PDB file of C-alpha atoms and ligand atoms in Angstrom:
ATOM      1  CA  MET A   1     -91.562  46.407 -12.421  1.00 96.00           C
ATOM      2  CA  VAL A   2     -89.241  47.960 -15.005  1.00 98.00           C
ATOM      3  CA  ILE A   3     -90.585  51.018 -16.864  1.00 98.00           C
ATOM      4  CA  GLY A   4     -88.835  52.074 -20.071  1.00 98.00           C
ATOM      5  CA  LEU A   5     -89.154  55.835 -20.451  1.00 98.00           C
ATOM      6  CA  THR A   6     -88.451  57.232 -23.883  1.00 97.00           C
ATOM      7  CA  GLY A   7     -89.069  60.196 -26.155  1.00 96.00           C
ATOM      8  CA  GLY A   8     -87.090  62.612 -28.299  1.00 93.00           C
ATOM      9  CA  ILE A   9     -84.504  65.025 -26.963  1.00 94.00           C
ATOM     10  CA  ALA A  10     -86.141  67.645 -24.678  1.00 95.00           C
ATOM     11  CA  SER A  11     -89.482  65.818 -24.753  1.00 96.00           C
ATOM     12  CA  GLY A  12     -89.492  65.738 -20.945  1.00 96.00           C
ATOM     13  CA  LYS A  13     -87.883  62.427 -19.953  1.00 95.00           C
ATOM     14  CA  SER A  14     -85.761  63.905 -17.163  1.00 94.00           C
ATOM     15  CA  THR A  15     -88.769  65.857 -15.912  1.00 97.00           C
ATOM     16  CA  VAL A  16     -90.923  62.705 -15.807  1.00 98.00           C
ATOM     17  CA  SER A  17     -88.037  60.782 -14.207  1.00 97.00           C
ATOM     18  CA  SER A  18     -87.755  63.314 -11.413  1.00 97.00           C
ATOM     19  CA  ILE A  19     -91.518  63.101 -10.798  1.00 98.00           C
ATOM     20  CA  LEU A  20     -91.268  59.289 -10.664  1.00 98.00           C
ATOM     21  CA  LYS A  21     -88.227  59.520  -8.392  1.00 97.00           C
ATOM     22  CA  LYS A  22     -90.205  61.648  -5.937  1.00 97.00           C
ATOM     23  CA  LEU A  23     -92.921  58.981  -6.019  1.00 97.00           C
ATOM     24  CA  GLY A  24     -90.347  56.341  -5.056  1.00 96.00           C
ATOM     25  CA  ALA A  25     -88.975  54.890  -8.293  1.00 98.00           C
ATOM     26  CA  TYR A  26     -85.310  54.108  -8.903  1.00 98.00           C
ATOM     27  CA  ILE A  27     -84.061  55.893 -12.039  1.00 98.00           C
ATOM     28  CA  ILE A  28     -81.440  54.578 -14.442  1.00 98.00           C
ATOM     29  CA  ASP A  29     -80.333  57.554 -16.531  1.00 96.00           C
ATOM     30  CA  VAL A  30     -78.978  55.902 -19.694  1.00 96.00           C
ATOM     31  CA  ASP A  31     -77.358  59.207 -20.802  1.00 92.00           C
ATOM     32  CA  LYS A  32     -75.338  59.096 -17.608  1.00 95.00           C
ATOM     33  CA  VAL A  33     -74.453  55.436 -18.211  1.00 96.00           C
ATOM     34  CA  GLY A  34     -73.353  56.545 -21.710  1.00 94.00           C
ATOM     35  CA  ARG A  35     -71.080  59.186 -20.175  1.00 93.00           C
ATOM     36  CA  ASP A  36     -69.681  56.704 -17.656  1.00 94.00           C
ATOM     37  CA  VAL A  37     -68.665  54.112 -20.261  1.00 94.00           C
ATOM     38  CA  VAL A  38     -66.634  56.675 -22.261  1.00 95.00           C
ATOM     39  CA  GLU A  39     -64.677  57.982 -19.272  1.00 95.00           C
ATOM     40  CA  LYS A  40     -60.912  57.737 -19.643  1.00 94.00           C
ATOM     41  CA  GLY A  41     -59.882  54.210 -18.661  1.00 89.00           C
ATOM     42  CA  GLU A  42     -63.228  52.616 -19.596  1.00 90.00           C
ATOM     43  CA  LYS A  43     -63.354  50.121 -22.480  1.00 83.00           C
ATOM     44  CA  ALA A  44     -65.254  52.323 -24.971  1.00 93.00           C
ATOM     45  CA  TYR A  45     -62.826  55.258 -24.517  1.00 95.00           C
ATOM     46  CA  ASN A  46     -59.866  53.757 -26.408  1.00 93.00           C
ATOM     47  CA  GLU A  47     -62.052  52.557 -29.275  1.00 94.00           C
ATOM     48  CA  ILE A  48     -63.568  56.047 -29.698  1.00 97.00           C
ATOM     49  CA  VAL A  49     -60.237  57.886 -29.601  1.00 96.00           C
ATOM     50  CA  CYS A  50     -58.785  55.364 -32.052  1.00 95.00           C
ATOM     51  CA  PHE A  51     -61.580  55.997 -34.550  1.00 96.00           C
ATOM     52  CA  PHE A  52     -62.261  59.751 -34.195  1.00 96.00           C
ATOM     53  CA  GLY A  53     -58.700  60.857 -33.386  1.00 96.00           C
ATOM     54  CA  LYS A  54     -57.171  62.996 -30.648  1.00 95.00           C
ATOM     55  CA  LYS A  55     -58.970  66.113 -31.918  1.00 95.00           C
ATOM     56  CA  ILE A  56     -61.957  65.066 -29.799  1.00 96.00           C
ATOM     57  CA  LEU A  57     -59.928  65.178 -26.556  1.00 97.00           C
ATOM     58  CA  GLN A  58     -59.840  67.969 -23.981  1.00 96.00           C
ATOM     59  CA  HIS A  59     -56.632  69.062 -22.212  1.00 95.00           C
ATOM     60  CA  ASP A  60     -57.225  66.481 -19.466  1.00 95.00           C
ATOM     61  CA  ASP A  61     -57.543  63.725 -22.135  1.00 95.00           C
ATOM     62  CA  GLN A  62     -61.237  63.188 -21.405  1.00 96.00           C
ATOM     63  CA  ILE A  63     -63.511  63.122 -24.453  1.00 96.00           C
ATOM     64  CA  ASN A  64     -64.942  66.556 -25.298  1.00 96.00           C
ATOM     65  CA  ARG A  65     -68.614  65.640 -25.689  1.00 91.00           C
ATOM     66  CA  LYS A  66     -69.584  68.883 -27.404  1.00 90.00           C
ATOM     67  CA  VAL A  67     -66.910  68.418 -30.120  1.00 94.00           C
ATOM     68  CA  LEU A  68     -67.843  64.755 -30.609  1.00 95.00           C
ATOM     69  CA  GLY A  69     -71.541  65.676 -30.614  1.00 90.00           C
ATOM     70  CA  ASN A  70     -71.028  68.234 -33.372  1.00 90.00           C
ATOM     71  CA  ILE A  71     -69.249  65.591 -35.493  1.00 93.00           C
ATOM     72  CA  VAL A  72     -71.811  62.814 -35.093  1.00 91.00           C
ATOM     73  CA  PHE A  73     -75.050  64.771 -35.103  1.00 79.00           C
ATOM     74  CA  SER A  74     -74.305  66.236 -38.524  1.00 80.00           C
ATOM     75  CA  ASP A  75     -73.186  62.918 -40.066  1.00 90.00           C
ATOM     76  CA  SER A  76     -75.294  59.794 -39.616  1.00 85.00           C
ATOM     77  CA  LYS A  77     -72.441  57.427 -40.612  1.00 95.00           C
ATOM     78  CA  GLN A  78     -70.253  58.798 -37.833  1.00 95.00           C
ATOM     79  CA  LEU A  79     -73.175  58.521 -35.402  1.00 91.00           C
ATOM     80  CA  GLN A  80     -73.650  54.887 -36.410  1.00 93.00           C
ATOM     81  CA  LYS A  81     -69.966  54.189 -35.786  1.00 96.00           C
ATOM     82  CA  LEU A  82     -70.043  55.855 -32.366  1.00 95.00           C
ATOM     83  CA  ASN A  83     -73.179  53.897 -31.453  1.00 92.00           C
ATOM     84  CA  SER A  84     -71.662  50.597 -32.561  1.00 95.00           C
ATOM     85  CA  ILE A  85     -68.781  51.243 -30.150  1.00 96.00           C
ATOM     86  CA  THR A  86     -70.750  52.471 -27.141  1.00 96.00           C
ATOM     87  CA  HIS A  87     -74.094  50.605 -27.228  1.00 95.00           C
ATOM     88  CA  PRO A  88     -72.874  47.117 -26.258  1.00 96.00           C
ATOM     89  CA  HIS A  89     -71.078  48.623 -23.230  1.00 95.00           C
ATOM     90  CA  ILE A  90     -74.161  50.654 -22.238  1.00 96.00           C
ATOM     91  CA  ILE A  91     -76.548  47.673 -22.569  1.00 96.00           C
ATOM     92  CA  GLU A  92     -74.268  45.521 -20.447  1.00 95.00           C
ATOM     93  CA  ARG A  93     -74.085  48.229 -17.741  1.00 95.00           C
ATOM     94  CA  VAL A  94     -77.890  48.779 -17.707  1.00 97.00           C
ATOM     95  CA  LYS A  95     -78.479  45.023 -17.345  1.00 97.00           C
ATOM     96  CA  GLU A  96     -76.078  44.961 -14.385  1.00 96.00           C
ATOM     97  CA  ILE A  97     -77.862  47.902 -12.694  1.00 97.00           C
ATOM     98  CA  ILE A  98     -81.356  46.374 -13.213  1.00 98.00           C
ATOM     99  CA  SER A  99     -80.226  43.087 -11.808  1.00 97.00           C
ATOM    100  CA  LYS A 100     -78.667  44.786  -8.761  1.00 97.00           C
ATOM    101  CA  CYS A 101     -81.866  46.833  -8.207  1.00 97.00           C
ATOM    102  CA  LYS A 102     -83.933  43.643  -8.258  1.00 95.00           C
ATOM    103  CA  THR A 103     -81.580  41.964  -5.794  1.00 96.00           C
ATOM    104  CA  ASP A 104     -81.881  45.034  -3.558  1.00 96.00           C
ATOM    105  CA  GLY A 105     -85.686  44.706  -3.660  1.00 94.00           C
ATOM    106  CA  LYS A 106     -86.477  47.908  -5.554  1.00 95.00           C
ATOM    107  CA  ASN A 107     -90.098  47.743  -6.752  1.00 92.00           C
ATOM    108  CA  VAL A 108     -90.173  50.276  -9.591  1.00 97.00           C
ATOM    109  CA  ILE A 109     -87.118  50.740 -11.787  1.00 98.00           C
ATOM    110  CA  VAL A 110     -87.174  53.319 -14.587  1.00 98.00           C
ATOM    111  CA  VAL A 111     -84.877  53.076 -17.621  1.00 98.00           C
ATOM    112  CA  ASP A 112     -84.750  56.629 -18.992  1.00 97.00           C
ATOM    113  CA  ALA A 113     -83.356  56.645 -22.556  1.00 96.00           C
ATOM    114  CA  ALA A 114     -83.981  58.725 -25.689  1.00 92.00           C
ATOM    115  CA  ILE A 115     -82.988  55.706 -27.777  1.00 90.00           C
ATOM    116  CA  LEU A 116     -84.472  52.983 -25.569  1.00 95.00           C
ATOM    117  CA  ILE A 117     -86.094  51.234 -28.551  1.00 95.00           C
ATOM    118  CA  GLU A 118     -83.260  51.781 -31.038  1.00 91.00           C
ATOM    119  CA  MET A 119     -80.883  50.145 -28.533  1.00 93.00           C
ATOM    120  CA  GLY A 120     -83.218  47.265 -27.827  1.00 95.00           C
ATOM    121  CA  LEU A 121     -83.381  48.252 -24.137  1.00 97.00           C
ATOM    122  CA  HIS A 122     -87.196  48.075 -24.289  1.00 97.00           C
ATOM    123  CA  SER A 123     -86.833  44.282 -24.260  1.00 96.00           C
ATOM    124  CA  LEU A 124     -85.552  44.606 -20.659  1.00 97.00           C
ATOM    125  CA  CYS A 125     -88.704  46.532 -19.626  1.00 98.00           C
ATOM    126  CA  ASP A 126     -92.172  45.381 -18.532  1.00 97.00           C
ATOM    127  CA  THR A 127     -93.808  48.478 -19.990  1.00 97.00           C
ATOM    128  CA  VAL A 128     -92.739  51.332 -22.300  1.00 98.00           C
ATOM    129  CA  TRP A 129     -93.854  54.944 -21.790  1.00 98.00           C
ATOM    130  CA  LEU A 130     -93.281  57.328 -24.707  1.00 97.00           C
ATOM    131  CA  ILE A 131     -93.225  61.063 -24.015  1.00 97.00           C
ATOM    132  CA  SER A 132     -94.392  63.041 -26.975  1.00 96.00           C
ATOM    133  CA  VAL A 133     -94.242  66.760 -27.661  1.00 95.00           C
ATOM    134  CA  ASP A 134     -94.952  68.813 -30.794  1.00 94.00           C
ATOM    135  CA  LYS A 135     -91.839  69.825 -32.744  1.00 93.00           C
ATOM    136  CA  GLU A 136     -92.229  73.567 -32.154  1.00 95.00           C
ATOM    137  CA  THR A 137     -92.368  73.126 -28.360  1.00 97.00           C
ATOM    138  CA  GLN A 138     -89.515  70.603 -28.510  1.00 96.00           C
ATOM    139  CA  LEU A 139     -87.288  73.051 -30.447  1.00 97.00           C
ATOM    140  CA  LYS A 140     -88.083  75.920 -28.101  1.00 97.00           C
ATOM    141  CA  ARG A 141     -87.411  73.862 -24.939  1.00 98.00           C
ATOM    142  CA  LEU A 142     -84.205  72.373 -26.378  1.00 97.00           C
ATOM    143  CA  MET A 143     -82.781  75.739 -27.489  1.00 97.00           C
ATOM    144  CA  GLU A 144     -83.589  77.248 -24.075  1.00 97.00           C
ATOM    145  CA  ARG A 145     -82.275  74.319 -22.016  1.00 97.00           C
ATOM    146  CA  ASP A 146     -79.006  73.679 -23.887  1.00 96.00           C
ATOM    147  CA  ASN A 147     -78.398  77.132 -25.312  1.00 96.00           C
ATOM    148  CA  TYR A 148     -78.341  75.727 -28.852  1.00 95.00           C
ATOM    149  CA  THR A 149     -78.835  77.724 -32.015  1.00 95.00           C
ATOM    150  CA  TYR A 150     -81.873  76.830 -34.112  1.00 95.00           C
ATOM    151  CA  GLU A 151     -79.620  74.795 -36.439  1.00 94.00           C
ATOM    152  CA  GLU A 152     -77.860  72.874 -33.634  1.00 91.00           C
ATOM    153  CA  ALA A 153     -81.210  72.018 -32.058  1.00 94.00           C
ATOM    154  CA  MET A 154     -82.727  70.982 -35.395  1.00 93.00           C
ATOM    155  CA  ASN A 155     -79.737  68.717 -36.237  1.00 88.00           C
ATOM    156  CA  ARG A 156     -80.178  66.898 -32.952  1.00 86.00           C
ATOM    157  CA  ILE A 157     -83.916  66.473 -33.386  1.00 91.00           C
ATOM    158  CA  MET A 158     -83.628  65.301 -37.004  1.00 88.00           C
ATOM    159  CA  ALA A 159     -80.965  62.703 -36.090  1.00 80.00           C
ATOM    160  CA  GLN A 160     -83.565  60.899 -33.952  1.00 84.00           C
ATOM    161  CA  THR A 161     -86.225  58.340 -34.832  1.00 83.00           C
ATOM    162  CA  SER A 162     -89.725  59.852 -35.127  1.00 85.00           C
ATOM    163  CA  ASP A 163     -92.314  59.420 -32.362  1.00 87.00           C
ATOM    164  CA  LYS A 164     -94.558  57.686 -34.896  1.00 87.00           C
ATOM    165  CA  LYS A 165     -92.077  54.823 -35.376  1.00 89.00           C
ATOM    166  CA  LYS A 166     -91.433  54.576 -31.636  1.00 91.00           C
ATOM    167  CA  SER A 167     -95.122  54.596 -30.724  1.00 91.00           C
ATOM    168  CA  VAL A 168     -95.462  51.081 -32.172  1.00 94.00           C
ATOM    169  CA  TYR A 169     -93.457  49.843 -29.167  1.00 95.00           C
ATOM    170  CA  ALA A 170     -95.121  52.082 -26.582  1.00 97.00           C
ATOM    171  CA  ASP A 171     -97.690  50.841 -24.071  1.00 97.00           C
ATOM    172  CA  VAL A 172     -98.430  54.409 -23.003  1.00 96.00           C
ATOM    173  CA  VAL A 173     -97.976  57.746 -24.827  1.00 97.00           C
ATOM    174  CA  ILE A 174     -97.696  60.804 -22.581  1.00 97.00           C
ATOM    175  CA  ASP A 175     -98.333  64.118 -24.347  1.00 97.00           C
ATOM    176  CA  ASN A 176     -96.105  66.793 -22.796  1.00 98.00           C
ATOM    177  CA  THR A 177     -97.094  69.792 -24.888  1.00 97.00           C
ATOM    178  CA  GLY A 178     -99.008  71.264 -21.935  1.00 96.00           C
ATOM    179  CA  THR A 179     -97.932  72.678 -18.576  1.00 97.00           C
ATOM    180  CA  LEU A 180     -95.753  71.020 -15.949  1.00 98.00           C
ATOM    181  CA  GLU A 181     -98.791  70.656 -13.708  1.00 98.00           C
ATOM    182  CA  GLU A 182    -100.647  68.766 -16.437  1.00 98.00           C
ATOM    183  CA  LEU A 183     -97.621  66.489 -16.864  1.00 98.00           C
ATOM    184  CA  GLU A 184     -97.421  65.798 -13.127  1.00 98.00           C
ATOM    185  CA  ASN A 185    -101.102  64.852 -13.052  1.00 98.00           C
ATOM    186  CA  LYS A 186    -100.708  62.461 -15.979  1.00 98.00           C
ATOM    187  CA  VAL A 187     -97.708  60.758 -14.365  1.00 98.00           C
ATOM    188  CA  LEU A 188     -99.461  60.485 -11.010  1.00 97.00           C
ATOM    189  CA  GLU A 189    -102.451  58.847 -12.687  1.00 97.00           C
ATOM    190  CA  LEU A 190    -100.186  56.273 -14.352  1.00 96.00           C
ATOM    191  CA  TRP A 191     -98.290  55.695 -11.106  1.00 96.00           C
ATOM    192  CA  ASN A 192    -101.530  54.965  -9.283  1.00 95.00           C
ATOM    193  CA  LYS A 193    -102.408  52.379 -11.944  1.00 92.00           C
ATOM    194  CA  ILE A 194     -99.189  50.443 -11.389  1.00 88.00           C
TER     195      ILE A 194
HETATM  196  P1  ADP B   1     -85.377  65.296 -21.892  1.00 86.17           P
HETATM  197  O1  ADP B   1     -84.893  64.682 -20.621  1.00 86.17           O
HETATM  198  O2  ADP B   1     -86.377  64.458 -22.623  1.00 86.17           O
HETATM  199  O3  ADP B   1     -84.267  65.724 -22.816  1.00 86.17           O
HETATM  200  P2  ADP B   1     -86.249  67.482 -20.163  1.00 86.17           P
HETATM  201  O4  ADP B   1     -87.021  66.783 -19.119  1.00 86.17           O
HETATM  202  O5  ADP B   1     -84.864  67.954 -19.805  1.00 86.17           O
HETATM  203  O6  ADP B   1     -86.194  66.623 -21.521  1.00 86.17           O
HETATM  204  O7  ADP B   1     -87.130  68.704 -20.678  1.00 86.17           O
HETATM  205  C1  ADP B   1     -86.600  69.639 -21.621  1.00 86.17           C
HETATM  206  C2  ADP B   1     -86.757  71.059 -21.103  1.00 86.17           C
HETATM  207  O8  ADP B   1     -88.129  71.383 -21.110  1.00 86.17           O
HETATM  208  C3  ADP B   1     -86.270  71.255 -19.674  1.00 86.17           C
HETATM  209  O9  ADP B   1     -85.698  72.519 -19.555  1.00 86.17           O
HETATM  210  C4  ADP B   1     -87.565  71.138 -18.856  1.00 86.17           C
HETATM  211  O10 ADP B   1     -87.466  71.861 -17.655  1.00 86.17           O
HETATM  212  C5  ADP B   1     -88.580  71.717 -19.801  1.00 86.17           C
HETATM  213  N1  ADP B   1     -89.928  71.128 -19.664  1.00 86.17           N
HETATM  214  C6  ADP B   1     -90.258  69.803 -19.642  1.00 86.17           C
HETATM  215  N2  ADP B   1     -91.596  69.642 -19.573  1.00 86.17           N
HETATM  216  C7  ADP B   1     -92.132  70.875 -19.544  1.00 86.17           C
HETATM  217  C8  ADP B   1     -93.480  71.384 -19.490  1.00 86.17           C
HETATM  218  N3  ADP B   1     -94.546  70.567 -19.445  1.00 86.17           N
HETATM  219  N4  ADP B   1     -93.656  72.723 -19.477  1.00 86.17           N
HETATM  220  C9  ADP B   1     -92.582  73.556 -19.538  1.00 86.17           C
HETATM  221  N5  ADP B   1     -91.295  73.166 -19.608  1.00 86.17           N
HETATM  222  C10 ADP B   1     -91.066  71.832 -19.616  1.00 86.17           C
END
């Protein structure tokens, strides 16, 4: 069984993933896959440096994600370009990991991705769980977790597709505006159903 786990930035995907991991699921962190495919020497790296220029590189020639993030999250055209470079590499890598998990006999595989639906990764999943949180809570949690200013946090939230659009593809919507304990109970209930 492949569960697609999605939701906006700081909605609680990593938190739900770690609960599911404790329950025995195998987690594919698509953010991590995204970081892996832009490592120096990987295919997407050269394409990105070619397009955005050497100003996005750190001293060790790795891509400085904060600098690149500030460019793309304030300009949707640049974000589109970055996505068109990285997404095919990420999708290919996720497919490889799912197929290896199945060969290894893993029963529950979770694909954790903020842009699961936008990337079409939901088509690889048997069910889609959307984590939803009200904007005020989302802003507060994002600013606290990543030490962003109000404006930085808002730019990142506004660059994402709304929950309303994503909910069309969701089999389950998990509201995470409440406490961690409430979230754990909701996830456990869903786990018991599968
Ligand atoms: P995502 O992976 O979707 O970006 P996280 O799981 O990292 O989101 O959650 C964002 C932040 O909010 C983290 O610091 C996390 O510890 C916190 N958090 C998540 N759910 C809750 C909750 N129900 N109550 C309080 N804090 C929460």
